[in-house]
Amino acid sequence: MEIKMNLTKTPKEKPDQSKLGFGKFFTDHMFIMDWDSENGWHDARIEPFGPLVLHPAATVFHYGAEIFEGLKAYRRPDGDVQLFRPWENIKRLNNSAERLSLPQVDEEFTLDALKKFVALEKDWVPSEPGTSLYLRPFLFGNDETLGVHTIHHAKFVIIASPVGAYYAEGLNPVKIMIETQDVRAVRGGTGYTKCGGNYAASMRAGDRAAAEGYSQVLWLDGVERKYIEEVGAMNVMFLINGVVVTPALTGSILPGITRKSCIELLREMGYKVEERLLSVEELSAALRDGTLEEAWGCGTAAVISPIGELRMGQAHYQVADGGIGKLSQKLYDTLTSIQWGVAEDTHSWTCKV
Ligand code: PLP
Ligand code: COI
């Protein structure tokens, strides 16, 4: 399929790279394609960034038929721009689409479209340390009727935002609160997908945590409310007695691409990594007896985010000395040097645009 180009006549001024924050600025263009059950995907185009005009009955507004992805384009020291494991995001997008009965995309075409779009917006990829161009592909149901039925019309859009650190803390440790009232997902539900509804349902708990000075909540499993699952926008890992423990992919947590990459890197460093159930009791015992050496979250937006404090009910626990752990720092350095093209990519995880 050909991608039609309609370029802006009024390019925007680029923001100050030291004040990017996360998701506040957007590039000059967006990629769009449409789908309907008769014609499949069609009308792929890149057009000036701007509002989408949608019918008020569009499925996305009423029944939450929406999925998204998040990946980054990085500025290499030689000036080129590269993506990190983008094919994994496209595969996960299709897994999400399958769960929500939304149309799947052609993986090869979508990767090519992503690369063409980033190549066009290349000047928007920042170069300051810790910055990147965050790419947000999203796909939603767009039937103009209120019946709850199989989707017949959909739209796929990619927008891009130059970003700095996701958390205001940067690499400094964040404070995380274990959520005991709401649950995020259950097995058989949509927890393993990146659908908008998962995030909408998580905001109340996030607000409660924020009101008490915590960055995000740590979710427990939805059935027994006993096992650690993940944080609002990242997977979690714990260094307990020299062994890295991370919740297993049971169906209710997002299979993070950063998580998968960290597991590979940690094993290469010689660490034993256990993907298994980890109960709150086990974690609090490790906090109390000092065997919890480090805790961190990992995700595309969050990168590696050390956890300095965990709140469990009324108990506040400092993780080790509350600072950036040695392994968290090493993992951050190892991962980001591959992403930013500083170290050789021996895993074939990156691709230039
Ligand atoms: N878990 C949740 C709920 C997320 O939103 C994210 C971010 O995408 C992650 C985990 C980490 O996934 P990834 O490493 O693929 O970005
Ligand atoms: C990402 O890390 O890409 C995410 O999607 C997290 C997000 C919800 C900001």
CSV table of N, CA and C and ligand atoms in Angstrom, one decimal, residues 70 89 92 184 194 199 230-235 254-259 298-301, ligand 1:
chain,number,residue,atom,x,y,z
A,70,GLY,N,3.8,1.8,22.8
A,70,GLY,CA,4.7,2.9,23.1
A,70,GLY,C,6.1,2.4,22.8
A,89,ASN,N,6.8,-4.4,19.4
A,89,ASN,CA,5.6,-3.6,19.7
A,89,ASN,C,4.5,-3.9,18.7
A,92,ARG,N,2.9,-7.1,19.7
A,92,ARG,CA,2.1,-6.9,20.9
A,92,ARG,C,0.8,-6.2,20.5
A,184,ARG,N,-6.4,-4.2,38.9
A,184,ARG,CA,-6.2,-3.7,37.6
A,184,ARG,C,-6.7,-4.7,36.5
A,194,LYS,N,-2.4,-3.9,25.8
A,194,LYS,CA,-2.2,-2.5,26.1
A,194,LYS,C,-3.5,-1.8,25.6
A,199,TYR,N,-5.9,1.4,31.6
A,199,TYR,CA,-5.4,2.6,32.2
A,199,TYR,C,-6.4,3.5,32.8
A,230,GLU,N,2.4,-5.7,38.7
A,230,GLU,CA,3.2,-4.7,38.0
A,230,GLU,C,2.8,-3.3,38.5
A,231,VAL,N,3.6,-2.3,38.1
A,231,VAL,CA,3.2,-0.9,38.4
A,231,VAL,C,2.4,-0.3,37.3
A,232,GLY,N,1.8,0.8,37.5
A,232,GLY,CA,0.9,1.4,36.5
A,232,GLY,C,1.5,1.5,35.1
A,233,ALA,N,2.8,1.8,35.0
A,233,ALA,CA,3.3,2.0,33.6
A,233,ALA,C,4.6,1.3,33.5
A,234,MET,N,4.9,0.3,34.3
A,234,MET,CA,6.1,-0.5,34.2
A,234,MET,C,6.0,-1.9,34.9
A,235,ASN,N,6.8,-2.8,34.4
A,235,ASN,CA,7.0,-4.1,35.1
A,235,ASN,C,7.9,-3.9,36.3
A,254,LEU,N,1.2,-6.9,31.7
A,254,LEU,CA,1.7,-6.6,30.3
A,254,LEU,C,3.1,-7.3,30.1
A,255,PRO,N,3.2,-8.0,29.0
A,255,PRO,CA,4.5,-8.6,28.7
A,255,PRO,C,5.5,-7.5,28.2
A,256,GLY,N,6.1,-6.8,29.1
A,256,GLY,CA,6.9,-5.7,28.7
A,256,GLY,C,8.1,-6.1,27.8
A,257,ILE,N,8.4,-5.2,26.9
A,257,ILE,CA,9.6,-5.4,26.0
A,257,ILE,C,10.9,-5.1,26.7
A,258,THR,N,10.8,-4.1,27.6
A,258,THR,CA,11.9,-3.7,28.5
A,258,THR,C,12.2,-4.9,29.4
A,259,ARG,N,11.1,-5.4,30.0
A,259,ARG,CA,11.2,-6.6,30.9
A,259,ARG,C,12.0,-7.7,30.3
A,298,CYS,N,10.6,-1.3,35.1
A,298,CYS,CA,11.2,-1.2,33.8
A,298,CYS,C,10.1,-1.0,32.8
A,299,GLY,N,10.3,-0.1,31.8
A,299,GLY,CA,9.3,0.1,30.8
A,299,GLY,C,9.9,1.1,29.8
A,300,THR,N,9.2,1.2,28.6
A,300,THR,CA,9.7,2.1,27.6
A,300,THR,C,9.8,3.5,28.1
A,301,ALA,N,8.7,4.0,28.7
A,301,ALA,CA,8.7,5.4,29.2
A,301,ALA,C,9.6,5.5,30.4
B,1,PLP,N1,3.3,-2.5,32.3
B,1,PLP,C1,2.5,-1.5,31.9
B,1,PLP,C2,1.1,-1.4,32.6
B,1,PLP,C3,2.9,-0.5,31.0
B,1,PLP,O1,2.0,0.5,30.6
B,1,PLP,C4,4.1,-0.6,30.4
B,1,PLP,C5,4.6,0.3,29.4
B,1,PLP,O2,4.5,0.1,28.2
B,1,PLP,C6,5.0,-1.7,30.8
B,1,PLP,C7,4.5,-2.6,31.7
B,1,PLP,C8,6.3,-1.9,30.2
B,1,PLP,O3,6.2,-2.3,28.9
B,1,PLP,P1,7.4,-2.0,27.8
B,1,PLP,O4,8.6,-2.4,28.4
B,1,PLP,O5,7.0,-2.8,26.6
B,1,PLP,O6,7.3,-0.6,27.5
